[in-house]
Backbone as CSV, one residue per row, in Angstrom:
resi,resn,N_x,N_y,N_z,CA_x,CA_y,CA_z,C_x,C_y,C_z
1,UNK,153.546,30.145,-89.053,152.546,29.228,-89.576,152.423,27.972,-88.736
2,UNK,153.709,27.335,-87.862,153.804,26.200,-87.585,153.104,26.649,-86.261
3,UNK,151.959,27.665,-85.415,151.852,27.790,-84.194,151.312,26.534,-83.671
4,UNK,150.287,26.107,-84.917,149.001,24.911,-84.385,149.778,23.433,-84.752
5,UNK,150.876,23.495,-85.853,151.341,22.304,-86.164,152.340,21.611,-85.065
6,UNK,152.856,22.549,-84.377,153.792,21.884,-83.349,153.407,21.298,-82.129
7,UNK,151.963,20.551,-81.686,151.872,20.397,-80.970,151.647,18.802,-80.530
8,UNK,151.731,18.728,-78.826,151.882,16.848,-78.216,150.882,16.926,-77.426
9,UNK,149.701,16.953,-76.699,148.878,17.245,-75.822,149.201,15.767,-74.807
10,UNK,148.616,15.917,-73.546,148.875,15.006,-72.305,147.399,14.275,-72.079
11,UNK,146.841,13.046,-72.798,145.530,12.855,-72.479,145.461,12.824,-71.168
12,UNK,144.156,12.170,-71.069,143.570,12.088,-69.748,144.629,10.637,-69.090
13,UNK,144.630,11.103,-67.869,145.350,10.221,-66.790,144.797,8.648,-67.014
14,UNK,143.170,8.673,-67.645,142.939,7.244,-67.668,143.265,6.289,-68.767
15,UNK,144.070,7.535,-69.918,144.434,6.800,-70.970,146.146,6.756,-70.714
16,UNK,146.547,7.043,-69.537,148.140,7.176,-69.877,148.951,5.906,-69.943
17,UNK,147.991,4.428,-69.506,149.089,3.667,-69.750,148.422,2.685,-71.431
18,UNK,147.635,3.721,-71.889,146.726,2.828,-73.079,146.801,3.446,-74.470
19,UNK,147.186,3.674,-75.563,147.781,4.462,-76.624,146.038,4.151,-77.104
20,UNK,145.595,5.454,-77.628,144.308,5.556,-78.706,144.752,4.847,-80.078
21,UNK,146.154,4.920,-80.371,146.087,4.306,-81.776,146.400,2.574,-81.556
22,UNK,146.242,1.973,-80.778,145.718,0.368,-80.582,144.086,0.322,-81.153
23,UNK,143.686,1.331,-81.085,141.938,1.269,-80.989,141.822,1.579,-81.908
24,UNK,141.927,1.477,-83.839,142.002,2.228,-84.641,140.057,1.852,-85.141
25,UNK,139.912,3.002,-85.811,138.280,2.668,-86.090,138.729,1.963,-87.731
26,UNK,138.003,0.467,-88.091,138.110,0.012,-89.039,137.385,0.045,-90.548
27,UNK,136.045,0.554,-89.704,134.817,0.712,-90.488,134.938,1.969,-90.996
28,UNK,133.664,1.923,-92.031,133.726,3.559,-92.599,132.737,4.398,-91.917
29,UNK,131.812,3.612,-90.849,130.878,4.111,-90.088,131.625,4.371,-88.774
30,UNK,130.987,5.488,-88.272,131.881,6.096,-86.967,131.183,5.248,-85.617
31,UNK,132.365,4.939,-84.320,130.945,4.259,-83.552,129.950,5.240,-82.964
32,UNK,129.020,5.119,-82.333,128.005,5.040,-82.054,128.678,6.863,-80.923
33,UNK,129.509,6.726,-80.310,129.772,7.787,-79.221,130.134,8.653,-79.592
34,UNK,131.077,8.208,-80.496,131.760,9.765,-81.451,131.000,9.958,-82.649
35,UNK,129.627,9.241,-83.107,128.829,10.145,-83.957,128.008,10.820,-82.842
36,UNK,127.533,10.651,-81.596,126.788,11.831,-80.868,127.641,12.960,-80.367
37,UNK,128.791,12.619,-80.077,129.983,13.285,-80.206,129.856,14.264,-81.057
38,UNK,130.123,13.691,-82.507,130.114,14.848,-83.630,129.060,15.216,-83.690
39,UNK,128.078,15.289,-83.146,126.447,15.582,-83.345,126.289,16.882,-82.085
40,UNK,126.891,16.722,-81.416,126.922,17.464,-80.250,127.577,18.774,-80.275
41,UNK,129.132,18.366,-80.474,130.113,19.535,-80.893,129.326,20.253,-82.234
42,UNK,128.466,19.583,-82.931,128.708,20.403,-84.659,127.351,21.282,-83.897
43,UNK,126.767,21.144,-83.089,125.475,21.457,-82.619,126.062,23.254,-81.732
44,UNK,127.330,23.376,-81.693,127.866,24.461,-81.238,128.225,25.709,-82.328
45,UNK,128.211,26.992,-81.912,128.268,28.069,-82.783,129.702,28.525,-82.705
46,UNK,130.111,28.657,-81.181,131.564,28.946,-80.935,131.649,27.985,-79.497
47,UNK,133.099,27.730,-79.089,133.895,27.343,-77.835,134.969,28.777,-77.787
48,UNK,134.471,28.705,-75.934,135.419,30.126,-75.461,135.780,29.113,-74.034
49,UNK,137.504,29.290,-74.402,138.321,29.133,-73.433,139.132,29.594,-72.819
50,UNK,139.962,29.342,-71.883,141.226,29.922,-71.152,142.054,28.257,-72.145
51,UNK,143.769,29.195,-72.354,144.576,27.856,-72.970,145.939,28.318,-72.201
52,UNK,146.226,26.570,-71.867,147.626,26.912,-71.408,148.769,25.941,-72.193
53,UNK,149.643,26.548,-72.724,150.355,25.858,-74.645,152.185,25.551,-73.530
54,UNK,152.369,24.559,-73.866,153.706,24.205,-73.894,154.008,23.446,-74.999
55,UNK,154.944,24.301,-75.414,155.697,23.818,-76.948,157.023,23.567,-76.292
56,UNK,157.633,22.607,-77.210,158.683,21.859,-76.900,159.747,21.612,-77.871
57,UNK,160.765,22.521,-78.824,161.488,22.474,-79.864,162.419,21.717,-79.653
58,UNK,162.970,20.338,-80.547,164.112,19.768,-80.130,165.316,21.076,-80.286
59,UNK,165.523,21.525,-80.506,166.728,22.670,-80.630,166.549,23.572,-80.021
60,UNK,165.280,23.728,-78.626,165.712,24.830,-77.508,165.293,23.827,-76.269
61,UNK,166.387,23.660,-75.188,166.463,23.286,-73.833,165.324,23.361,-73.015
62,UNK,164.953,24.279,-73.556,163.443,24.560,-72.347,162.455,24.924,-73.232
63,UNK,160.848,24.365,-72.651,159.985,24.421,-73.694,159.272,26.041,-72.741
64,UNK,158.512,26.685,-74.429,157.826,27.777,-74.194,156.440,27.724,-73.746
65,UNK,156.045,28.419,-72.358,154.843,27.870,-72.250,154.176,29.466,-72.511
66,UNK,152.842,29.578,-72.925,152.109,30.932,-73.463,150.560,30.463,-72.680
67,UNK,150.242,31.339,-72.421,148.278,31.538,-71.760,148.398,32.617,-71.973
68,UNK,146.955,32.136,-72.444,145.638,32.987,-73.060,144.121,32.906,-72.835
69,UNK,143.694,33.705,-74.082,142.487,33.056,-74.241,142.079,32.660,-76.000
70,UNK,141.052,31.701,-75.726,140.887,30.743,-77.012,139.704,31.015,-77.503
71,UNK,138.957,31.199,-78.797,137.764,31.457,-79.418,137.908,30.457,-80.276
72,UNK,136.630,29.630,-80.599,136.577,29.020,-82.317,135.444,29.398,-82.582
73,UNK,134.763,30.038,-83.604,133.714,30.130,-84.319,133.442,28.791,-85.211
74,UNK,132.441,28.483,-85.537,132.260,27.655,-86.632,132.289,28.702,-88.103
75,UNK,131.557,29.638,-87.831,131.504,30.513,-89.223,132.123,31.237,-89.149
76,UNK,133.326,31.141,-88.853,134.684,32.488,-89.073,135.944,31.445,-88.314
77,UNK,136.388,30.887,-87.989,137.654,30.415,-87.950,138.017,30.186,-86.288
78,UNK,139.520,30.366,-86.129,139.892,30.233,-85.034,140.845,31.615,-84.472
79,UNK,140.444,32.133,-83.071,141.315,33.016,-82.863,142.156,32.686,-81.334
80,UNK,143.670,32.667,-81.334,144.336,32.386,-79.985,144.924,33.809,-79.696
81,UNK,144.533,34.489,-78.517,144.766,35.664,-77.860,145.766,35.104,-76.456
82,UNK,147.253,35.177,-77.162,148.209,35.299,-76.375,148.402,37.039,-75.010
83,UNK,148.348,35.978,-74.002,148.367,36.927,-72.746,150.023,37.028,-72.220
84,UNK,150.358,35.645,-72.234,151.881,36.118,-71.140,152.159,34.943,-71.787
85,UNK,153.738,34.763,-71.964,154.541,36.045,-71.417,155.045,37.343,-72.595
86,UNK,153.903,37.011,-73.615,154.269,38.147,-74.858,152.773,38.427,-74.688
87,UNK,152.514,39.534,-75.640,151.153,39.421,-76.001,151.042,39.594,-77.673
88,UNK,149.845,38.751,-78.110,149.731,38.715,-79.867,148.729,37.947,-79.796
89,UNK,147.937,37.935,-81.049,146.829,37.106,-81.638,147.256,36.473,-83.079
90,UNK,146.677,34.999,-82.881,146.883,34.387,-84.078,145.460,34.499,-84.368
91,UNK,145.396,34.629,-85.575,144.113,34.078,-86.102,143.921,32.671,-87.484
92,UNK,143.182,32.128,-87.241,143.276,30.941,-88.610,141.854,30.843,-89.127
93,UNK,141.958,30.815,-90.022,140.241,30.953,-91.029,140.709,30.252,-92.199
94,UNK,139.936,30.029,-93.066,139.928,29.129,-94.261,140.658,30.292,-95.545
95,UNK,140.676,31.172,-95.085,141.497,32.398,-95.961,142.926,32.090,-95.695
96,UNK,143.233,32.143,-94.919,144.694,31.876,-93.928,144.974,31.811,-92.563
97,UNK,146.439,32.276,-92.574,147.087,32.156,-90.796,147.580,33.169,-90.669
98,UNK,147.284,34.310,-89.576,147.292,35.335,-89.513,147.948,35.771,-88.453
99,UNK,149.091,36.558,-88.106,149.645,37.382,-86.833,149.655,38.848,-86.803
100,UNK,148.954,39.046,-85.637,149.171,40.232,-85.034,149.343,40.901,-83.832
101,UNK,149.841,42.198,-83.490,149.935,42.567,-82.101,149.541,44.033,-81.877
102,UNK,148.581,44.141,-81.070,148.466,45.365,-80.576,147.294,46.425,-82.209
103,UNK,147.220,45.145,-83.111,146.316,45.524,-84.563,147.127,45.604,-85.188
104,UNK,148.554,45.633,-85.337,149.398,45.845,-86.492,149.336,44.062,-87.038
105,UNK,149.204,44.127,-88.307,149.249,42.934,-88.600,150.876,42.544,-88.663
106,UNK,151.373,41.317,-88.087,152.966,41.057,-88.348,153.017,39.790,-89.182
107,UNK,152.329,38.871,-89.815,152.794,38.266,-90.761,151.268,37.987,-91.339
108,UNK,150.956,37.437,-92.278,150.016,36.574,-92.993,150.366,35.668,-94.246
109,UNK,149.845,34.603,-94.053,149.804,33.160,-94.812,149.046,32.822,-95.345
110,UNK,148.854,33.315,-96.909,146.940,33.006,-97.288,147.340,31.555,-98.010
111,UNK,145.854,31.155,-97.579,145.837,29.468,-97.533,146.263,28.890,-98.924
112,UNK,145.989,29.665,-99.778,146.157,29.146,-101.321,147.921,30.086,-101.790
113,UNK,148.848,29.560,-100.930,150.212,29.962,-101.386,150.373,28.860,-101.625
114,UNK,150.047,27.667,-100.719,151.294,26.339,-100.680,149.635,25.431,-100.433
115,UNK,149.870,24.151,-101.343,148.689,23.017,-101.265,148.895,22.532,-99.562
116,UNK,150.190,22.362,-99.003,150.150,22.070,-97.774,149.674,22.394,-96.603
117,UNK,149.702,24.062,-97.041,148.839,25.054,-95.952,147.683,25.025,-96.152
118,UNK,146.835,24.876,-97.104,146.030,24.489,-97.138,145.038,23.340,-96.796
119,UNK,145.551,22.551,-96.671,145.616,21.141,-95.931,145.449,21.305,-94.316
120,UNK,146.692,22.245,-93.975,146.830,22.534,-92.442,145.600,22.934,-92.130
121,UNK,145.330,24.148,-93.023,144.310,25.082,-91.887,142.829,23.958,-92.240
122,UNK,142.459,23.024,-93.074,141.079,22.831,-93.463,141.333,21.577,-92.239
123,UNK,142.431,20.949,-91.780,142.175,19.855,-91.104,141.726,20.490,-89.194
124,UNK,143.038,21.856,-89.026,142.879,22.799,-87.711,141.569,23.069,-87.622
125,UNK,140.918,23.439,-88.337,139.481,23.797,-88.467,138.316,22.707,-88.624
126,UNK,138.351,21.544,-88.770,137.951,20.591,-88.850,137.610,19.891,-87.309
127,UNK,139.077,20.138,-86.782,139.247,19.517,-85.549,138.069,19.983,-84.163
128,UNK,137.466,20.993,-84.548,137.059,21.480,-83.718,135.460,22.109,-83.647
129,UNK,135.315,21.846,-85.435,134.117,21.436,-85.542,133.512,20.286,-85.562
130,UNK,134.143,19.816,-84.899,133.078,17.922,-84.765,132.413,16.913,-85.710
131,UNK,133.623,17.794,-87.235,133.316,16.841,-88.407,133.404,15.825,-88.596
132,UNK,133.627,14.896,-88.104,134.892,13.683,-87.572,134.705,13.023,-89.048
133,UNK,133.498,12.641,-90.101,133.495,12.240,-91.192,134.330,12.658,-92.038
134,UNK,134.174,14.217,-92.367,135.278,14.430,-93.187,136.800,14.702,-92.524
135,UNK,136.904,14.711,-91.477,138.115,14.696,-90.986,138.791,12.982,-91.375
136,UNK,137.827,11.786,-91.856,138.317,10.965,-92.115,139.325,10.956,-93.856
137,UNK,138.730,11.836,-94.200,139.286,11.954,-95.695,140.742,12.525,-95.670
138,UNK,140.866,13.251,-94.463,142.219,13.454,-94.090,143.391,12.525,-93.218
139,UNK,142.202,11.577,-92.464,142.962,11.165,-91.124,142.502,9.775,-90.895
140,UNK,143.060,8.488,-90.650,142.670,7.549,-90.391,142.175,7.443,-88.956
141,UNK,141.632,7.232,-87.949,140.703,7.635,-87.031,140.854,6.536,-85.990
142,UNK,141.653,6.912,-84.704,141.035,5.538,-83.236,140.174,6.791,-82.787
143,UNK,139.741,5.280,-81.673,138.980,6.231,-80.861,138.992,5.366,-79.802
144,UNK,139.270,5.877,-78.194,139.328,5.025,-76.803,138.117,6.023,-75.755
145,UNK,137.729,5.128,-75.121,136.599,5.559,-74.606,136.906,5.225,-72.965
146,UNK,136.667,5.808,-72.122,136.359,5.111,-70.580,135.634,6.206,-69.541
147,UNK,134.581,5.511,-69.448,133.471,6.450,-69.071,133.205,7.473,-69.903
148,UNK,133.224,8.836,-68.909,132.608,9.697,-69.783,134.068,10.520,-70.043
149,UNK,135.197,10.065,-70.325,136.274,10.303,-71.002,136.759,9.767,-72.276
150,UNK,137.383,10.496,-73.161,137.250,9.761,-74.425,138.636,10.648,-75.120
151,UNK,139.128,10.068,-76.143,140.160,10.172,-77.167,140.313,10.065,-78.227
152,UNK,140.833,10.743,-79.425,140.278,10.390,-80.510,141.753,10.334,-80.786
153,UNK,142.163,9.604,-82.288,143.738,9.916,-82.624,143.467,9.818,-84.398
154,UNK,143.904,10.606,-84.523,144.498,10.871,-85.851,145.727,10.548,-86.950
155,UNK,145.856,9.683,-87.402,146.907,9.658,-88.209,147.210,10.221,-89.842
156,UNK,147.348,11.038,-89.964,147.445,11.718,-91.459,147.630,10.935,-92.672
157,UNK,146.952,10.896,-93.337,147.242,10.378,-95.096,148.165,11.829,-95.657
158,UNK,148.157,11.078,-96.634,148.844,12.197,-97.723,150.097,12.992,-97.636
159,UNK,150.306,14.164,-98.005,150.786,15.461,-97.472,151.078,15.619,-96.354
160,UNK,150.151,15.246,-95.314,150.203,15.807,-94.180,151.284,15.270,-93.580
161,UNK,151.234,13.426,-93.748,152.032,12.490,-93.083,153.511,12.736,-93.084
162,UNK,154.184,14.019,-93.833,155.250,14.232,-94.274,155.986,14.959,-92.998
163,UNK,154.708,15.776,-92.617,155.019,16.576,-91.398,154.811,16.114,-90.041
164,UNK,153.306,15.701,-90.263,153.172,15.432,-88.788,152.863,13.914,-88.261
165,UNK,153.349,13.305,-87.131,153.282,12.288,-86.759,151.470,11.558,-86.404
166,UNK,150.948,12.226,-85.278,149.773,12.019,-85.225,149.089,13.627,-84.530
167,UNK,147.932,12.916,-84.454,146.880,14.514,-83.430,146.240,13.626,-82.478
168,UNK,145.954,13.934,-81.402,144.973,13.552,-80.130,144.217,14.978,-79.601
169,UNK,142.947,15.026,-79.707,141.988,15.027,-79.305,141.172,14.736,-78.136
170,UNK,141.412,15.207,-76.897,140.836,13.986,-75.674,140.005,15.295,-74.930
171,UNK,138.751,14.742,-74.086,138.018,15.693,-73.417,136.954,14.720,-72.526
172,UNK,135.876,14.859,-72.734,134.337,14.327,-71.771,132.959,14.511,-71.811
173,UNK,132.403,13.832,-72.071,131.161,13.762,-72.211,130.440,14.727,-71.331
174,UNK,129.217,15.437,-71.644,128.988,15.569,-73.435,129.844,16.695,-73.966
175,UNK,130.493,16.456,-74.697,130.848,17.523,-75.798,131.940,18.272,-75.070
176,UNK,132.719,18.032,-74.557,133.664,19.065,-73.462,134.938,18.424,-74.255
177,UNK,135.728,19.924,-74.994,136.934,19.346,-75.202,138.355,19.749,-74.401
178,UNK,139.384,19.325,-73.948,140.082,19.921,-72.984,141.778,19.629,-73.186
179,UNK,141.362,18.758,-74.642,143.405,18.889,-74.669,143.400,18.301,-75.892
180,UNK,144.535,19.318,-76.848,144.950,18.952,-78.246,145.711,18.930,-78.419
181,UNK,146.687,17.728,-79.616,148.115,17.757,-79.582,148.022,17.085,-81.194
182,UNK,149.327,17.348,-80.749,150.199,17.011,-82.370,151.572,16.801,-82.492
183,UNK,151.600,15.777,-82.734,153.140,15.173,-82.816,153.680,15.112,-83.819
184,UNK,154.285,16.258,-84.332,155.609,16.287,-85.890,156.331,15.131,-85.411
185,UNK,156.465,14.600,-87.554,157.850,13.373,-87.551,159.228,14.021,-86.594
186,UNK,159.442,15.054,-86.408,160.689,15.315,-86.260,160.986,15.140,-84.781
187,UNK,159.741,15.086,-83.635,160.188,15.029,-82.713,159.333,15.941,-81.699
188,UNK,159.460,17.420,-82.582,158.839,18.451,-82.144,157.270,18.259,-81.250
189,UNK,156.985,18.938,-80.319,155.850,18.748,-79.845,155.233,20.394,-79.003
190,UNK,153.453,20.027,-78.876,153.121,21.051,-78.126,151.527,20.610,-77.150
191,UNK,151.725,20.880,-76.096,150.370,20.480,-75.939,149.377,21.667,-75.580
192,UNK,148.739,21.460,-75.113,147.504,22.554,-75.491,146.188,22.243,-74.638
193,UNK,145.840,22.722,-73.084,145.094,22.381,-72.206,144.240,23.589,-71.822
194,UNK,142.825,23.087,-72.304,141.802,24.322,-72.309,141.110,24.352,-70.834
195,UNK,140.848,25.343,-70.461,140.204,25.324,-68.991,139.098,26.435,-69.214
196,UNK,138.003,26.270,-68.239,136.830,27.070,-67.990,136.160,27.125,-69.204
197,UNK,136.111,25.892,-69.950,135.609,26.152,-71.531,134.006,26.571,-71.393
198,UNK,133.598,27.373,-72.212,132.211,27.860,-72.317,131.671,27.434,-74.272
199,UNK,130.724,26.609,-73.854,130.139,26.790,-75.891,128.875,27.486,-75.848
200,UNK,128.313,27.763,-76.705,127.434,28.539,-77.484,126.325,28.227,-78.444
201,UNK,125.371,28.571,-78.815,124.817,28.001,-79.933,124.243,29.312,-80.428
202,UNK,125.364,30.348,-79.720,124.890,31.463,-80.548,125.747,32.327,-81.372
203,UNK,125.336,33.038,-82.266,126.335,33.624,-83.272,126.901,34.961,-82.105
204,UNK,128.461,35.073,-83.062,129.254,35.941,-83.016,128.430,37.230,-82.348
205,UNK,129.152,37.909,-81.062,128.714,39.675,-81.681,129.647,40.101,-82.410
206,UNK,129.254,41.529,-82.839,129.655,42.269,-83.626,131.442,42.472,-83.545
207,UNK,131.594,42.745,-82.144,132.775,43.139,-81.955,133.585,41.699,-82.022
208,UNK,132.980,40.633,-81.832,133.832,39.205,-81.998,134.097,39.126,-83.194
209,UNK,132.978,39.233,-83.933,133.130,39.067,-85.082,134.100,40.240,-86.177
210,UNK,134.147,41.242,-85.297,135.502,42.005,-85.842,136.850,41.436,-85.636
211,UNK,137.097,40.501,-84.581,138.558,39.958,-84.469,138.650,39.213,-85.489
212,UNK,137.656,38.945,-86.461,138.315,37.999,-87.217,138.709,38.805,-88.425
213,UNK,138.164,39.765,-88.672,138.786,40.620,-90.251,140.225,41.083,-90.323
């Protein structure tokens, strides 16, 4: 369950000596870049990427790095198609969190076991549809800008804050997203760097739309 929660992403080089959460947004109105922002991304059907994941467990010496490839639908969820050095698919949808390999299903997590998982997957899914409004009902919100590079940071209310430290968000104008992270209280981290991203404003085919059942 924890695949998407464990992660630290590496912003952009122009934010590395400048923390996004100095910049916190105060208002209840979003500024002006990250509502065309969210206007832009929500304006997408799916993002298809290449991902390259380094997770980082305080209790193993060396962190695991996995590439793949990355799908998000807006109307069906998220799917990560692990290539090397295992192979498996996660899938995450508003139903649950899903593992499998080779079609055998090896675990599932339906969203309504635990109020927390539930929480997880509506905020994972959030992130990437360019809700950024209601992502505020979850997340208190910076945002750092320089040029056509930008950052968003997240800090969790509620539930969430129990687990995870913050989320960053960072990519480029227009609408290009290219690195996600997430920092658990505990330490734990993963980052998550998308390459050759392609979006869409068109629906699923058939057979895409079979990876998600």
């Amino acid at each position: 369950l924890f695949f998407f929660v464990l992660m630290l992403g590496v912003s952009s080089p122009l934010f590395a000596e400048e923390s996004v959460f100095k910049h916190p947004i105060t208002e209840k109105s979003l500024p002006s870049t990250l509502t065309e922002l969210s206007r832009q991304i929500g304006g997408f059907q799916s993002m298809r990427s290449d991902f390259v994941q380094t997770k980082k467990i305080s209790v193993l010496k060396f962190p695991l790095i996995t590439k793949g490839r990355f799908l998000y639908a807006a109307d069906y969820g998220v799917l990560w198609k692990i290539i090397t050095p295992f192979e498996a698919e996660i899938v995450i949808t508003s139903a649950g969190y899903f593992e499998r390999k080779k079609g055998e299903m090896l675990a599932a997590t339906p969203a309504g076991a635990k109020p927390q998982i539930q929480s997880y997957l509506n905020a994972f899914l959030l992130l990437f549809s360019g809700k950024f409004k209601e992502l505020q009902q979850l997340f208190s919100l910076s945002f750092l800008q320089s040029g056509n590079d930008w950052v968003i940071g997240f800090t969790p209310r509620g539930g969430l804050a129990k687990v995870i430290q913050n989320i960053q968000l960072s990519g480029s104008l227009a609408a290009r997203v290219d690195n996600l992270s997430i920092k658990e209280v505990n330490g734990d981290f993963t980052k998550i760097q998308f390459h050759d991203t392609a979006y869409s404003t068109q629906t699923l085919s058939e057979s895409e739309q079979k990876l998600f059942q």
